């Protein structure tokens, strides 16, 4: 009997320790999805508003809890208690009016910063230093684009993200590239059901609703002006510019995780994305590489490649050529996926695969192949491509690449063989 009860007690202790550890593990504020360690003015505003409500509710909790404890102890019934009932406060004007007044005051304390924050996050700042022409060297922009800020169209799909940069004619998927310190306008749309854009350390959350465009603005890191003001500096000399550049380098250039924040079906939890924050120069390089896209393997032009493929497909031997052939024909990949440069890979139902091999993850952030030093782990990348093509329905249950009204690879009359999947994966690894 004694043994049983001590066993029970240690089970309870064990459980409590694990619950406590579980709760404590949530205290790490330095994660890629933390709302506590913010990296931009929108998330910072949201954080400050959150803290106001935390303090107000903590105050209510402490005061009400203290009064409750005090009356419980002071007026609890003792043995043979003969005291009469204490005076009742019900209907006492001072108590009633006092409580109503205090409640209103507390609500106002929360409401004022709430309304301020709503205005702030809804008003896209008209910031001169964020105008494209101020920092993006591209000559192909129209005058209107030069004067405007960067716009990214975010489109939600079950279960991945398209990031369209309309001013440049560039579309990416699941990894958005953001220039540091610039105001960016997001246009949020959905192609199927309601999703929600949430990039915790930079901004959130706004819903993507079918049939309507929502808007928000984001900014990764402070602008030069805001940073100057925060440091009490007013001059614009080179030392200060260098210090600002150092701040971006040390604190802002990085990658952050986003997550769909509205339940949207089977694989909602696996609808992540990455935002990589880069310098203006790196952003310009990325745009130009995305526009350029990819050549056919071995330096062939696409015209040559398609001509040879039509006449003597057998001469295009080797894993890469064969992988591309499978990509274009038997695997039907190009029906749904586009690869910039390739004039016949123009699908829009699935993610654009331009520079796919330069992304650090696939399957909307779910299969990761980023090495610890920030480079791409090629072995893991190959495994991820292979796994994804082999069993996308396991990686992301319910997704359309597997079953899509007869168009999915899970619906092929003869499924792709392991050898074919290997070749397609090797071809995909050349898209960098
Ligand atoms: Cu998309 Cu949840």
Coordinates of N, CA and C in Angstrom, one line a residue, residues 291-385:
X291 N 14.8 37.0 -63.0 CA 14.3 37.3 -64.3 C 15.0 36.5 -65.4
X292 N 16.3 36.3 -65.2 CA 17.1 35.6 -66.2 C 16.6 34.1 -66.3
X293 N 16.4 33.6 -65.2 CA 16.0 32.2 -65.1 C 17.1 31.2 -65.5
X294 N 16.7 30.1 -66.1 CA 17.7 29.0 -66.3 C 17.9 28.7 -67.8
X295 N 19.1 28.4 -68.2 CA 19.4 27.8 -69.5 C 19.1 26.3 -69.6
X296 N 19.0 25.8 -70.8 CA 18.9 24.3 -70.9 C 20.2 23.7 -70.4
X297 N 20.3 22.4 -70.1 CA 21.5 21.8 -69.6 C 22.6 21.9 -70.6
X298 N 23.8 22.0 -70.1 CA 25.1 21.9 -70.9 C 25.2 23.1 -71.8
X299 N 24.6 24.2 -71.4 CA 24.8 25.4 -72.2 C 24.0 25.5 -73.5
X300 N 23.1 24.5 -73.8 CA 22.3 24.5 -75.0 C 21.3 25.6 -74.8
X301 N 20.9 26.2 -76.0 CA 19.7 27.1 -75.9 C 18.5 26.3 -75.8
X302 N 17.4 26.9 -75.4 CA 16.2 26.1 -75.3 C 15.7 25.6 -76.6
X303 N 15.9 26.5 -77.6 CA 15.5 26.1 -79.0 C 16.2 24.8 -79.4
X304 N 17.5 24.8 -79.2 CA 18.4 23.7 -79.5 C 17.9 22.4 -78.8
X305 N 17.7 22.6 -77.5 CA 17.3 21.5 -76.7 C 16.0 20.9 -77.1
X306 N 15.0 21.7 -77.4 CA 13.7 21.2 -77.8 C 13.8 20.5 -79.2
X307 N 14.6 21.1 -80.1 CA 14.8 20.5 -81.4 C 15.4 19.1 -81.3
X308 N 16.5 19.0 -80.5 CA 17.1 17.7 -80.4 C 16.1 16.7 -79.7
X309 N 15.4 17.2 -78.7 CA 14.5 16.4 -77.9 C 13.4 15.9 -78.9
X310 N 13.0 16.7 -79.9 CA 11.9 16.2 -80.8 C 12.5 15.2 -81.8
X311 N 13.7 15.4 -82.3 CA 14.2 14.6 -83.3 C 15.0 13.4 -82.8
X312 N 15.9 13.6 -81.9 CA 16.7 12.5 -81.4 C 16.8 12.5 -79.9
X313 N 15.7 12.3 -79.2 CA 15.7 12.4 -77.8 C 16.8 11.5 -77.1
X314 N 17.1 10.4 -77.8 CA 18.0 9.5 -77.2 C 19.4 10.1 -77.0
X315 N 19.8 11.1 -77.8 CA 21.1 11.7 -77.7 C 21.2 12.6 -76.5
X316 N 20.1 13.0 -75.9 CA 20.1 13.8 -74.7 C 20.3 12.8 -73.5
X317 N 21.4 12.2 -73.4 CA 21.6 11.2 -72.3 C 22.2 11.8 -71.1
X318 N 22.2 11.1 -70.0 CA 22.8 11.6 -68.8 C 21.6 12.0 -67.9
X319 N 21.9 12.0 -66.6 CA 20.8 12.2 -65.6 C 20.1 13.5 -65.7
X320 N 20.9 14.6 -66.0 CA 20.3 15.9 -66.0 C 19.3 16.0 -67.2
X321 N 19.8 15.7 -68.4 CA 18.9 15.7 -69.6 C 17.7 14.8 -69.4
X322 N 17.9 13.6 -68.9 CA 16.8 12.7 -68.7 C 15.8 13.2 -67.6
X323 N 16.4 13.8 -66.6 CA 15.5 14.4 -65.6 C 14.7 15.5 -66.1
X324 N 15.3 16.3 -67.0 CA 14.5 17.4 -67.6 C 13.4 16.8 -68.6
X325 N 13.8 15.8 -69.3 CA 12.7 15.2 -70.2 C 11.6 14.6 -69.3
X326 N 11.9 14.0 -68.2 CA 10.8 13.5 -67.4 C 10.0 14.7 -66.8
X327 N 10.7 15.8 -66.5 CA 10.0 16.9 -65.9 C 9.0 17.5 -66.9
X328 N 9.4 17.5 -68.2 CA 8.6 18.1 -69.3 C 7.5 17.2 -69.8
X329 N 7.7 15.8 -69.7 CA 6.8 14.9 -70.3 C 6.1 14.0 -69.3
X330 N 6.8 12.9 -69.0 CA 6.2 11.8 -68.3 C 5.7 12.3 -66.9
X331 N 6.5 13.1 -66.2 CA 6.1 13.5 -64.9 C 5.1 14.6 -64.9
X332 N 4.9 15.2 -66.0 CA 3.9 16.3 -66.2 C 4.2 17.5 -65.3
X333 N 5.4 17.7 -64.8 CA 5.7 18.7 -63.8 C 5.4 20.1 -64.4
X334 N 5.8 20.3 -65.7 CA 5.7 21.6 -66.3 C 4.3 22.0 -66.5
X335 N 3.3 21.1 -66.4 CA 1.9 21.5 -66.5 C 1.5 22.4 -65.4
X336 N 2.1 22.2 -64.2 CA 1.8 23.0 -63.1 C 2.9 24.0 -62.6
X337 N 4.1 23.8 -63.0 CA 5.2 24.6 -62.5 C 5.9 25.3 -63.6
X338 N 6.3 26.6 -63.3 CA 7.0 27.4 -64.2 C 8.5 27.4 -63.8
X339 N 9.4 27.4 -64.8 CA 10.8 27.7 -64.6 C 11.2 28.8 -65.6
X340 N 11.5 29.9 -65.0 CA 11.8 31.1 -65.9 C 13.0 30.7 -66.8
X341 N 12.9 31.1 -68.1 CA 13.9 30.8 -69.1 C 13.4 29.7 -70.0
X342 N 12.9 28.6 -69.4 CA 12.3 27.5 -70.2 C 11.0 27.9 -70.8
X343 N 10.9 28.1 -72.1 CA 9.7 28.6 -72.7 C 8.5 27.7 -72.7
X344 N 8.7 26.5 -72.3 CA 7.6 25.6 -72.3 C 7.2 25.1 -70.8
X345 N 7.9 25.6 -69.9 CA 7.5 25.3 -68.5 C 6.9 26.6 -67.9
X346 N 5.5 26.6 -68.1 CA 4.8 27.8 -67.8 C 3.6 27.6 -66.8
X347 N 3.6 26.5 -66.2 CA 2.5 26.2 -65.3 C 2.3 27.2 -64.2
X348 N 1.1 27.4 -63.8 CA 0.9 28.4 -62.7 C 0.1 27.8 -61.6
X349 N -0.3 26.5 -61.7 CA -1.1 25.9 -60.6 C -0.2 25.6 -59.4
X350 N 1.0 25.4 -59.6 CA 2.0 25.1 -58.5 C 3.0 26.1 -58.4
X351 N 3.9 26.0 -57.4 CA 4.9 27.0 -57.1 C 5.9 27.2 -58.3
X352 N 6.3 28.4 -58.6 CA 7.3 28.7 -59.6 C 8.6 28.1 -59.1
X353 N 9.3 27.4 -59.9 CA 10.5 26.7 -59.5 C 11.8 27.4 -59.9
X354 N 11.7 28.6 -60.4 CA 13.0 29.3 -60.7 C 13.9 29.4 -59.5
X355 N 15.1 29.0 -59.6 CA 16.1 29.1 -58.5 C 15.7 28.2 -57.3
X356 N 14.9 27.2 -57.6 CA 14.5 26.3 -56.6 C 15.6 25.7 -55.7
X357 N 16.7 25.4 -56.4 CA 17.9 24.8 -55.7 C 18.6 25.8 -54.9
X358 N 18.3 27.1 -55.0 CA 18.9 28.1 -54.1 C 18.1 28.3 -52.9
X359 N 16.9 27.8 -52.8 CA 16.1 27.9 -51.6 C 16.5 27.0 -50.6
X360 N 16.3 27.4 -49.3 CA 16.9 26.6 -48.2 C 15.9 25.5 -47.7
X361 N 14.7 25.5 -48.3 CA 13.7 24.5 -47.9 C 12.8 24.3 -49.1
X362 N 12.0 23.2 -49.1 CA 11.0 23.0 -50.0 C 9.7 22.6 -49.3
X363 N 8.6 22.4 -50.1 CA 7.3 22.1 -49.5 C 6.9 23.1 -48.5
X364 N 6.9 24.4 -48.9 CA 6.5 25.5 -48.0 C 7.2 25.5 -46.7
X365 N 8.5 25.4 -46.7 CA 9.3 25.5 -45.5 C 9.3 24.3 -44.7
X366 N 8.7 23.2 -45.2 CA 8.5 22.0 -44.3 C 9.8 21.1 -44.4
X367 N 10.3 20.9 -45.6 CA 11.5 20.1 -45.7 C 12.7 21.0 -45.8
X368 N 13.6 21.0 -44.8 CA 14.6 22.0 -44.7 C 16.0 21.4 -45.1
X369 N 16.8 22.1 -45.8 CA 18.1 21.6 -46.1 C 19.1 22.8 -46.0
X370 N 18.9 23.5 -44.9 CA 19.9 24.6 -44.7 C 21.0 24.0 -43.7
X371 N 22.2 24.1 -44.1 CA 23.3 23.6 -43.2 C 23.5 24.7 -42.1
X372 N 24.2 24.3 -41.1 CA 24.4 25.2 -39.9 C 25.1 26.5 -40.3
X373 N 26.0 26.4 -41.3 CA 26.7 27.6 -41.7 C 25.9 28.5 -42.7
X374 N 24.7 28.1 -42.9 CA 23.9 29.0 -43.8 C 23.9 28.5 -45.3
X375 N 24.8 27.6 -45.6 CA 24.9 27.1 -47.0 C 23.8 26.1 -47.2
X376 N 23.7 25.5 -48.4 CA 22.8 24.5 -48.7 C 23.4 23.1 -48.6
X377 N 22.8 22.3 -47.8 CA 23.3 20.9 -47.6 C 22.8 20.1 -48.8
X378 N 23.7 19.9 -49.8 CA 23.3 19.3 -51.1 C 22.7 17.9 -50.9
X379 N 23.3 17.2 -50.0 CA 22.9 15.8 -49.8 C 21.4 15.8 -49.2
X380 N 21.2 16.6 -48.3 CA 19.9 16.7 -47.7 C 18.9 17.3 -48.7
X381 N 19.4 18.2 -49.5 CA 18.5 18.8 -50.5 C 18.0 17.7 -51.5
X382 N 19.0 16.9 -51.9 CA 18.6 15.8 -52.8 C 17.6 14.9 -52.1
X383 N 17.8 14.5 -50.9 CA 16.9 13.7 -50.2 C 15.5 14.3 -50.1
X384 N 15.5 15.6 -49.8 CA 14.2 16.3 -49.7 C 13.4 16.3 -51.1
X385 N 14.1 16.6 -52.2 CA 13.5 16.6 -53.5 C 12.9 15.2 -53.7

